[in-house]
JSON list of C-alpha atoms in Angstrom, two decimals:
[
{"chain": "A", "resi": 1, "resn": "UNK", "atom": "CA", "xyz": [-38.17, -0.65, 3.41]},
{"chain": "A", "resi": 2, "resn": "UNK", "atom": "CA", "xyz": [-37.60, 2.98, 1.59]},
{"chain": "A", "resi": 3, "resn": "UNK", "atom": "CA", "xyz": [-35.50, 3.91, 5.20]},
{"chain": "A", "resi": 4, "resn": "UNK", "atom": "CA", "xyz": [-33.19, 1.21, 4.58]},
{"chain": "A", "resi": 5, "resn": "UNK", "atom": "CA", "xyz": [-32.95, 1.61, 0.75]},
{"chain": "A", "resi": 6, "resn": "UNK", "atom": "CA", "xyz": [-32.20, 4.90, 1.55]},
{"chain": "A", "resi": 7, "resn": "UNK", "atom": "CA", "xyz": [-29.88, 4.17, 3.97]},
{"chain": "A", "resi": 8, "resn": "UNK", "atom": "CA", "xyz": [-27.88, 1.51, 1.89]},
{"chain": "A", "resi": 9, "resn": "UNK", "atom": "CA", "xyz": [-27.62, 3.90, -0.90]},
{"chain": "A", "resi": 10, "resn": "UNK", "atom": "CA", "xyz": [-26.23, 6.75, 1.06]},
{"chain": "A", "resi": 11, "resn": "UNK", "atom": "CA", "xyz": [-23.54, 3.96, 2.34]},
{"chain": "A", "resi": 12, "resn": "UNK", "atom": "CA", "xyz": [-22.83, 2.60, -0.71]},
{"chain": "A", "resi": 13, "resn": "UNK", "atom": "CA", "xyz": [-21.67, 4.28, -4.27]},
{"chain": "A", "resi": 14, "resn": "UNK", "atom": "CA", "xyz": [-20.59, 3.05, -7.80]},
{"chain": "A", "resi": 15, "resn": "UNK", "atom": "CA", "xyz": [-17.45, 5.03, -7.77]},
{"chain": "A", "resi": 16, "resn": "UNK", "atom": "CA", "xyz": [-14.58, 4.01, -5.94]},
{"chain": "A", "resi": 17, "resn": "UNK", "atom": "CA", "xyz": [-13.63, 5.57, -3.19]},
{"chain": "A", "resi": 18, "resn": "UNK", "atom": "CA", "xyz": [-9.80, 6.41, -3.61]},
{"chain": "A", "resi": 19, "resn": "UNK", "atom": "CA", "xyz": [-9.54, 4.44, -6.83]},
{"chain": "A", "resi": 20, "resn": "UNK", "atom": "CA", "xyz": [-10.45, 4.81, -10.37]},
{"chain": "A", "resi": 21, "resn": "UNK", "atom": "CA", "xyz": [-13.22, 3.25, -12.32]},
{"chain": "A", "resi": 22, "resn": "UNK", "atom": "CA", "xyz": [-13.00, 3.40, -16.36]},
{"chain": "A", "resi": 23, "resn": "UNK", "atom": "CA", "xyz": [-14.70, 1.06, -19.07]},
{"chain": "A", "resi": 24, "resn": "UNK", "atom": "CA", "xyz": [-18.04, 1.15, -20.32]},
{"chain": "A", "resi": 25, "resn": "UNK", "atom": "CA", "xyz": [-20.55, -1.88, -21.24]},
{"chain": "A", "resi": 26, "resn": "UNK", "atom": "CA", "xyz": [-20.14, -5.30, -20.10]},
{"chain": "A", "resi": 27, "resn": "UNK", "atom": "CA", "xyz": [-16.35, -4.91, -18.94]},
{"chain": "A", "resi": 28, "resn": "UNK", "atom": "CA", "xyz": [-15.10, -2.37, -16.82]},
{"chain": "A", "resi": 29, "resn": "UNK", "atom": "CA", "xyz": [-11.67, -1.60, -14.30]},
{"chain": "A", "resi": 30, "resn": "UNK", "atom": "CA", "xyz": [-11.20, -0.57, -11.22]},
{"chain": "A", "resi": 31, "resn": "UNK", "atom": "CA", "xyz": [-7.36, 1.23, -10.25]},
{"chain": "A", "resi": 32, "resn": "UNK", "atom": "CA", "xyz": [-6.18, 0.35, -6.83]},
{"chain": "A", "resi": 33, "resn": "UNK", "atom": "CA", "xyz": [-3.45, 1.66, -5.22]},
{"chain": "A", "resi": 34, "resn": "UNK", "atom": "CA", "xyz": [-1.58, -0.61, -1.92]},
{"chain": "A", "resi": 35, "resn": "UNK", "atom": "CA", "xyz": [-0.64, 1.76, 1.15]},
{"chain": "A", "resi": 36, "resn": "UNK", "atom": "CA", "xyz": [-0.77, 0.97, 4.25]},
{"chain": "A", "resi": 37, "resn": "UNK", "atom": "CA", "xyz": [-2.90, 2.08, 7.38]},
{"chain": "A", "resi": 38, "resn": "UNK", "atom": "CA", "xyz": [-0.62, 2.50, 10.81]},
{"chain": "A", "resi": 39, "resn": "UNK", "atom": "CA", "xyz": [-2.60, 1.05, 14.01]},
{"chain": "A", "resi": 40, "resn": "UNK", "atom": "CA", "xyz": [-5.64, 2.96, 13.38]},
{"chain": "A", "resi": 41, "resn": "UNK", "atom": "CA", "xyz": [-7.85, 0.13, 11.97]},
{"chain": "A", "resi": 42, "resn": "UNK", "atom": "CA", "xyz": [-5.76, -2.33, 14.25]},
{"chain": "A", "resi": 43, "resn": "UNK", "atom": "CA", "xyz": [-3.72, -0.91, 16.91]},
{"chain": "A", "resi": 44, "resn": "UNK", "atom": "CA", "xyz": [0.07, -1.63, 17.11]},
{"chain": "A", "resi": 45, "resn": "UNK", "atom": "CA", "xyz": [-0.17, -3.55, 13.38]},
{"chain": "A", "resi": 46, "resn": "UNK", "atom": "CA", "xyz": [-0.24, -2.18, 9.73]},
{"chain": "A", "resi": 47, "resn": "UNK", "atom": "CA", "xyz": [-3.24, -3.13, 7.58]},
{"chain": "A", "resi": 48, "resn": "UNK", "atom": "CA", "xyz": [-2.27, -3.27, 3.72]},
{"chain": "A", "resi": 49, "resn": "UNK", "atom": "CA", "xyz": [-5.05, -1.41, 2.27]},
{"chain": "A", "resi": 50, "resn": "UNK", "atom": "CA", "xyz": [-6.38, -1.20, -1.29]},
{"chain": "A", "resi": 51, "resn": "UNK", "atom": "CA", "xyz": [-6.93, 2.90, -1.86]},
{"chain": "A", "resi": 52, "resn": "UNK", "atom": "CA", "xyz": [-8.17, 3.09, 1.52]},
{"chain": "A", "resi": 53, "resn": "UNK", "atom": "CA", "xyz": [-10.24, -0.38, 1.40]},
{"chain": "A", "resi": 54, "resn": "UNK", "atom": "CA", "xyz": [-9.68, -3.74, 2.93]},
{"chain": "A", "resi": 55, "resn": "UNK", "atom": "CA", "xyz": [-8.70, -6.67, 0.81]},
{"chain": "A", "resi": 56, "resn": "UNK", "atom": "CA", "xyz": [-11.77, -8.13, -1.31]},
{"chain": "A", "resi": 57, "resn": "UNK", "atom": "CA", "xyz": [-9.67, -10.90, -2.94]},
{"chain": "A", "resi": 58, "resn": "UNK", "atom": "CA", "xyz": [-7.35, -13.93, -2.48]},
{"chain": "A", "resi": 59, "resn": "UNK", "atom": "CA", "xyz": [-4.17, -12.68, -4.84]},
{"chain": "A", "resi": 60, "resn": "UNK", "atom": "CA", "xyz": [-3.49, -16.58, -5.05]},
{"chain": "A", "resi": 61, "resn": "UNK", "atom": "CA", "xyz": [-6.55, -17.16, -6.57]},
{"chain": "A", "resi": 62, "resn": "UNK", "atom": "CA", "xyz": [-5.20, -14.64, -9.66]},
{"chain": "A", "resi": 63, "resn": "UNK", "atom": "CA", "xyz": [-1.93, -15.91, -10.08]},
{"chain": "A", "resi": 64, "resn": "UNK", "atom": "CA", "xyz": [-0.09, -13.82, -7.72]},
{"chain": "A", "resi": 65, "resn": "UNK", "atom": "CA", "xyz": [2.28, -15.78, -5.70]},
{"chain": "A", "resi": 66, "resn": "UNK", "atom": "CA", "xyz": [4.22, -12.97, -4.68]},
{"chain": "A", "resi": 67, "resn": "UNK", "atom": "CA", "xyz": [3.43, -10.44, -0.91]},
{"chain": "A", "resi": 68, "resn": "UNK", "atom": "CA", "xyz": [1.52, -7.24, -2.15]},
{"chain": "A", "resi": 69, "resn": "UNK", "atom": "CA", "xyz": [3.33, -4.65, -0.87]},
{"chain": "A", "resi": 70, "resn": "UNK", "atom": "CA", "xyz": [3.23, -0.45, -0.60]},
{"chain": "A", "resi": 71, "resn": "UNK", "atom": "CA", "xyz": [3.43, 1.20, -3.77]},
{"chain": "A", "resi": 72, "resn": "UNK", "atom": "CA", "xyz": [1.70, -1.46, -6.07]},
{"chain": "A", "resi": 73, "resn": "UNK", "atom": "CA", "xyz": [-0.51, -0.81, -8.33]},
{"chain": "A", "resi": 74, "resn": "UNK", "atom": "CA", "xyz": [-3.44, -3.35, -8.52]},
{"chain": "A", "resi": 75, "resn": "UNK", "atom": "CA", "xyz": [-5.34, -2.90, -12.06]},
{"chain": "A", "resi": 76, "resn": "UNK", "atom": "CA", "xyz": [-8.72, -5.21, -11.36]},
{"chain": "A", "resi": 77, "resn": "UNK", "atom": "CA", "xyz": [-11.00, -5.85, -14.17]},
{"chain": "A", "resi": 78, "resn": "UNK", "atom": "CA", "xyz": [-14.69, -7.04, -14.10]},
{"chain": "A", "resi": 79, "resn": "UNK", "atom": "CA", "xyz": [-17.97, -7.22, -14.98]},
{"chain": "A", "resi": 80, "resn": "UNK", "atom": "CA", "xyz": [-21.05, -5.90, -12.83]},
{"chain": "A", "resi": 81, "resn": "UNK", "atom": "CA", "xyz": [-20.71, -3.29, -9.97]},
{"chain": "A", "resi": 82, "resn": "UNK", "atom": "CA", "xyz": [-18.23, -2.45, -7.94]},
{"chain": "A", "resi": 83, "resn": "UNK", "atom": "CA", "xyz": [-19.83, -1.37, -4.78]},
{"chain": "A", "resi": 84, "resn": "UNK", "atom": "CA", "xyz": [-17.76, 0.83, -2.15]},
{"chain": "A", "resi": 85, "resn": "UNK", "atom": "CA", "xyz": [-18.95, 0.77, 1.39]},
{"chain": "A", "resi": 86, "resn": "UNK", "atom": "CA", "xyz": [-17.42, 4.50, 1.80]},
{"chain": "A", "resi": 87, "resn": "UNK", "atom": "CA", "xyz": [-16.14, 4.07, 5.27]},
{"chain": "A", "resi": 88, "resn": "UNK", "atom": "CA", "xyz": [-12.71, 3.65, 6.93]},
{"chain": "A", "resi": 89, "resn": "UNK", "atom": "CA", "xyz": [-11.50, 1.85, 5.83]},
{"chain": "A", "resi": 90, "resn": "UNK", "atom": "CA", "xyz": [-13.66, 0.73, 3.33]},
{"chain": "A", "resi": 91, "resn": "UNK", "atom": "CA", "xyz": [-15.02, -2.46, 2.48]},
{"chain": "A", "resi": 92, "resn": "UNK", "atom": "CA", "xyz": [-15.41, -3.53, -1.82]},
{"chain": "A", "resi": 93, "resn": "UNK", "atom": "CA", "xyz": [-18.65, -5.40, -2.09]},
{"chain": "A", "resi": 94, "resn": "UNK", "atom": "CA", "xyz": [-18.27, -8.26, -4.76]},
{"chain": "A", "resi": 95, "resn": "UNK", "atom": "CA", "xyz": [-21.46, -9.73, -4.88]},
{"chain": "A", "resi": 96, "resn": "UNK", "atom": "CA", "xyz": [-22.73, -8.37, -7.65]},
{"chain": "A", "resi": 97, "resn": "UNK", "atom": "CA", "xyz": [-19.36, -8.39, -9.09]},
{"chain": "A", "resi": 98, "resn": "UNK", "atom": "CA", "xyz": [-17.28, -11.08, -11.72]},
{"chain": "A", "resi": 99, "resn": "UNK", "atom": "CA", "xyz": [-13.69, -10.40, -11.22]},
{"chain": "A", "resi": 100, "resn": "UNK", "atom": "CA", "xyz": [-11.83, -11.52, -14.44]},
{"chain": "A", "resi": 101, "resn": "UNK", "atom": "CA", "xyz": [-8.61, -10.54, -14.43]},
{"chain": "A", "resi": 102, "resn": "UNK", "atom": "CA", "xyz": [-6.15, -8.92, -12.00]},
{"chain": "A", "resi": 103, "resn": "UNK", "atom": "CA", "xyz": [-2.54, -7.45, -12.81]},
{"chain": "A", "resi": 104, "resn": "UNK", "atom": "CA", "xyz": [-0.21, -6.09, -10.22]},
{"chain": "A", "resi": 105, "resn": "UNK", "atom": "CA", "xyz": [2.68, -3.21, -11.34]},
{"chain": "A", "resi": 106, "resn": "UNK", "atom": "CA", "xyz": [5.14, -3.57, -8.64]},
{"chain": "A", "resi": 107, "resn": "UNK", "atom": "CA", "xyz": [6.63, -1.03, -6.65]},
{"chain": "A", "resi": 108, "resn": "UNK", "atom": "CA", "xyz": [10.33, -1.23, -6.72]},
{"chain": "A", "resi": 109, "resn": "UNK", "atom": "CA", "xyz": [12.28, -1.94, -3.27]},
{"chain": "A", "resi": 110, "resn": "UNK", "atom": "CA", "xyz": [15.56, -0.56, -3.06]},
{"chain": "A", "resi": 111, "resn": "UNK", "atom": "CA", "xyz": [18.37, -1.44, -0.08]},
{"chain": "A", "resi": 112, "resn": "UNK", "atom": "CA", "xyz": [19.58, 0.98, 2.44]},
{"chain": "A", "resi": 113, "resn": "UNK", "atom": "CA", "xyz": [20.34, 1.08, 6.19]},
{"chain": "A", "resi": 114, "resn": "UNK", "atom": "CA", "xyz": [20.12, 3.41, 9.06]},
{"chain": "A", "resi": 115, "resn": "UNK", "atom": "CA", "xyz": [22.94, 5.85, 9.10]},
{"chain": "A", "resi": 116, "resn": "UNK", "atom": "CA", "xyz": [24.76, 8.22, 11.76]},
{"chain": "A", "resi": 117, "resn": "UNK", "atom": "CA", "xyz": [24.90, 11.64, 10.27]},
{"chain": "A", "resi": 118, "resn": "UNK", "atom": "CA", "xyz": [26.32, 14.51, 12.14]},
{"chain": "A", "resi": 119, "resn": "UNK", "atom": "CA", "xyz": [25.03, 12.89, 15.32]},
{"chain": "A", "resi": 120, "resn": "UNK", "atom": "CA", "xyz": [21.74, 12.33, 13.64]},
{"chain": "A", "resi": 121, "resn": "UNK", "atom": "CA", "xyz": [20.18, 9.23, 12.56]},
{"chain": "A", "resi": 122, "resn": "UNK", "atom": "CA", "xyz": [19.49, 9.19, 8.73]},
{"chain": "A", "resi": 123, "resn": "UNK", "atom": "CA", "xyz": [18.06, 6.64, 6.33]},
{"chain": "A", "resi": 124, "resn": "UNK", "atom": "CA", "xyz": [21.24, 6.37, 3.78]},
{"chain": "A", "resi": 125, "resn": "UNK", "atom": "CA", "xyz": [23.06, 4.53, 1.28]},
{"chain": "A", "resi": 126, "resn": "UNK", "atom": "CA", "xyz": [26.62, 4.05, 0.79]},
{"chain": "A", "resi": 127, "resn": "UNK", "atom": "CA", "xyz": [28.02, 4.91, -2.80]},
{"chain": "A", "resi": 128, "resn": "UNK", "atom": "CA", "xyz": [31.63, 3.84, -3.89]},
{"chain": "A", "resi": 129, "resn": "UNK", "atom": "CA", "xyz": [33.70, 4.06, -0.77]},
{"chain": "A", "resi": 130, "resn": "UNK", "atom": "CA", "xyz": [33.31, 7.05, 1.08]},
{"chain": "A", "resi": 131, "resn": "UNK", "atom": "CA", "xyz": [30.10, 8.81, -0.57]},
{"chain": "A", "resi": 132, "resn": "UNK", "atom": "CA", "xyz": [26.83, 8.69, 1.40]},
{"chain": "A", "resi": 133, "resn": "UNK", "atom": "CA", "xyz": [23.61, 9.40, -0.46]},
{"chain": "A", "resi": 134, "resn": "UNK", "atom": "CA", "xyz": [21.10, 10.62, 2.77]},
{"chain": "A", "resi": 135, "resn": "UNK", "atom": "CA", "xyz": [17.25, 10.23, 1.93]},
{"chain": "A", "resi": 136, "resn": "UNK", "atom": "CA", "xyz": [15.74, 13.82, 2.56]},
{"chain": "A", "resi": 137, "resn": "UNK", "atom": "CA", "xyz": [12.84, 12.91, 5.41]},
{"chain": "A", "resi": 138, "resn": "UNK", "atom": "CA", "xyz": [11.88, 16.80, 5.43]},
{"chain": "A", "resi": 139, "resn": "UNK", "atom": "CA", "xyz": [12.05, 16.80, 9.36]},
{"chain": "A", "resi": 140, "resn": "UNK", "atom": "CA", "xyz": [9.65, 13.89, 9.35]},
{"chain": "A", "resi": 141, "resn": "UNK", "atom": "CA", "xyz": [9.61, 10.58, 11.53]},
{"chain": "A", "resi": 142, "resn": "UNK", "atom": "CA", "xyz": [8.75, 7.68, 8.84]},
{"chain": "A", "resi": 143, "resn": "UNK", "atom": "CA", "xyz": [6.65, 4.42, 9.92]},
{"chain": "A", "resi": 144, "resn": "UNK", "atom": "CA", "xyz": [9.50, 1.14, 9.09]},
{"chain": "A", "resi": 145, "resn": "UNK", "atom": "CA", "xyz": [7.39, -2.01, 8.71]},
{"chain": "A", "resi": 146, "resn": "UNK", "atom": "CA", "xyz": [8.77, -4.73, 10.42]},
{"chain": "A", "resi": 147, "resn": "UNK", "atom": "CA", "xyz": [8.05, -8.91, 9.30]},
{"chain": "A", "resi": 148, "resn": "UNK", "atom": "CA", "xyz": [5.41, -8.93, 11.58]},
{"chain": "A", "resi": 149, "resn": "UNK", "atom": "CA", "xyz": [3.07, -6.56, 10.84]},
{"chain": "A", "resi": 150, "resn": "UNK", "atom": "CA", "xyz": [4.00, -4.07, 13.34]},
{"chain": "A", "resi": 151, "resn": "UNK", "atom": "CA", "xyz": [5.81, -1.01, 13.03]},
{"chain": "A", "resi": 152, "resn": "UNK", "atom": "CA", "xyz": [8.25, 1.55, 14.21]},
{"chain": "A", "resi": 153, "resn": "UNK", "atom": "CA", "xyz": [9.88, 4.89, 13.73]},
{"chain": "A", "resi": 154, "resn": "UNK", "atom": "CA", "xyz": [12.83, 4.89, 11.92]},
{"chain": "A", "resi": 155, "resn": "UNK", "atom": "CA", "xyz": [15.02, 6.27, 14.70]},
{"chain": "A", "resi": 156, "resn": "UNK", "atom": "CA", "xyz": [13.89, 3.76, 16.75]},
{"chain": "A", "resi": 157, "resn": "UNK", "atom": "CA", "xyz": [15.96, 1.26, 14.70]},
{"chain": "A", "resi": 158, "resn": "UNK", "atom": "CA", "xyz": [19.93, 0.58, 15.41]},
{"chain": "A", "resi": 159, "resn": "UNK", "atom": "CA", "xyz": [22.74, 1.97, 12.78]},
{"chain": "A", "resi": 160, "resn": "UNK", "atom": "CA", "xyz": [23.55, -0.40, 10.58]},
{"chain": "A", "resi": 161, "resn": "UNK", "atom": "CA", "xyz": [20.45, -2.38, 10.59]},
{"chain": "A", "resi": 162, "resn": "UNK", "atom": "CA", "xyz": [19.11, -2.76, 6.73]},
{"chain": "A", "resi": 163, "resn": "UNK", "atom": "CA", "xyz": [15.71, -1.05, 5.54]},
{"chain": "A", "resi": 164, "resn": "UNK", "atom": "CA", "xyz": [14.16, -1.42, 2.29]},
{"chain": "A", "resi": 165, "resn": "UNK", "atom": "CA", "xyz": [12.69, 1.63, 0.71]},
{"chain": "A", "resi": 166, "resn": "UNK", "atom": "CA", "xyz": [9.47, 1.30, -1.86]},
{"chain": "A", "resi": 167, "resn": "UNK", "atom": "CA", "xyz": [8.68, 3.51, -4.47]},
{"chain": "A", "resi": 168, "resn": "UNK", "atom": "CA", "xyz": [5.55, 3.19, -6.94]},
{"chain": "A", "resi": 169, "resn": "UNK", "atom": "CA", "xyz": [7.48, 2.02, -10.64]},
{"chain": "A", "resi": 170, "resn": "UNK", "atom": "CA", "xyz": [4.20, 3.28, -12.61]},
{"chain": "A", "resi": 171, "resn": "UNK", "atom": "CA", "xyz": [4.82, 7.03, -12.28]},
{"chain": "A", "resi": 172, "resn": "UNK", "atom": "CA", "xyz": [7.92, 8.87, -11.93]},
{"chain": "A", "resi": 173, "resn": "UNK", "atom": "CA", "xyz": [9.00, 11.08, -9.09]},
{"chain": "A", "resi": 174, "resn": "UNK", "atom": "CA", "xyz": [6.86, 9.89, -6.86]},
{"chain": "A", "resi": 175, "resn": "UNK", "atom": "CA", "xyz": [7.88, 9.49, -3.09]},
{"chain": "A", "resi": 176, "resn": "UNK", "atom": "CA", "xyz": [9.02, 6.57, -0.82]},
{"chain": "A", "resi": 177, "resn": "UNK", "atom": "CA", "xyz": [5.57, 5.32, 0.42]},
{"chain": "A", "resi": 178, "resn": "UNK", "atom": "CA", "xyz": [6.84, 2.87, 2.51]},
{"chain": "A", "resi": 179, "resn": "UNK", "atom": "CA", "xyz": [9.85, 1.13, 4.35]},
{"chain": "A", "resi": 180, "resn": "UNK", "atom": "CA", "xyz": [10.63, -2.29, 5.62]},
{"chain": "A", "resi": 181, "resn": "UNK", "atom": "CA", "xyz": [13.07, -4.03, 8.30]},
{"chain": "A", "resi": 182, "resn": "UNK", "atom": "CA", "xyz": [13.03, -6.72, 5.95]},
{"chain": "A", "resi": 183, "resn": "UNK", "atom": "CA", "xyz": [13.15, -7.58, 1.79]},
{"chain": "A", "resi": 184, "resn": "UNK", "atom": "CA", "xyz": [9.32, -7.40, 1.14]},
{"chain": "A", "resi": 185, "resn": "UNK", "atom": "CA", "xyz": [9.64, -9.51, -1.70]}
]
């Protein structure tokens, strides 16, 4: 019995992993951030994760009638423990947990399309008539979610064709964390 005790506690800790716990006494919250995981917890599909966990709640059952998408910030608040299963990804026991509240600050999804530049396919935006605004990728190949659940590299993806880019709104300068074939939301 002290083996698996042992055991369990090694697996499992009061602080999140990959989020943020604050409050003291009866009430408490827990910071979650949505990204996404790209065919390593389910090969060819993207997982929405919570801060590197797997869902541990139905956002109907809150009010949220909207997709959760990359780039939200999910602010959960409860009473009890919050129990982290510290594995990959991770799994948010809630048995010994009363969630009361959850609010959700959106990312913000902004239109743009696959562009030819110099020979080179780009992730752009037209301004005014002639002016084209090119998002720096720094020589990298970005992951485009498409509507069902799988993904692609951007230059996989046809010029002209529309992608959505997400950016957290609850810091500023951040990075894109995420684009879409289609309007998330």
């Amino acid at each position: 019995m002290k083996r698996i005790l042992a055991v369990l506690t090694c697996c499992l800790t009061l602080c999140c992993f990959g989020c943020n716990i604050s409050g003291e006494g009866k009430q408490k919250t827990a910071t979650f951030v949505c990204g996404y995981d790209y065919g390593f917890h389910m090969p060819d599909k993207c997982v929405l994760l919570l801060s590197g966990s797997m869902m541990f709640f139905n956002p109907k059952d809150y009010g949220i009638d909207y997709p959760l998408i990359a780039g939200d910030k999910i602010i959960v608040t409860y009473k009890g423990e919050c129990l982290i299963q510290e594995t990959y990804p991770s799994t948010v026991y809630t048995k010994d947990m009363e969630i009361i509240k959850i609010e959700v600050i959106k990312a913000t999804v902004e239109e743009y399309e696959i562009v030819l530049d110099g020979g080179k396919k780009q992730i752009g935006k037209w301004f005014l008539e002639d002016s084209l605004g090119i998002i720096d990728l720094n020589n990298e190949r970005p992951y485009v979610v498409n509507k069902d659940g799988s993904f692609c590299f951007f230059d996989e993806l046809e010029v002209g064709l529309k992608v959505y880019a997400v950016t957290p709104a609850y810091e500023e300068d951040l990075p894109i964390v995420a684009y879409y074939t289609y309007l998330p939301r």
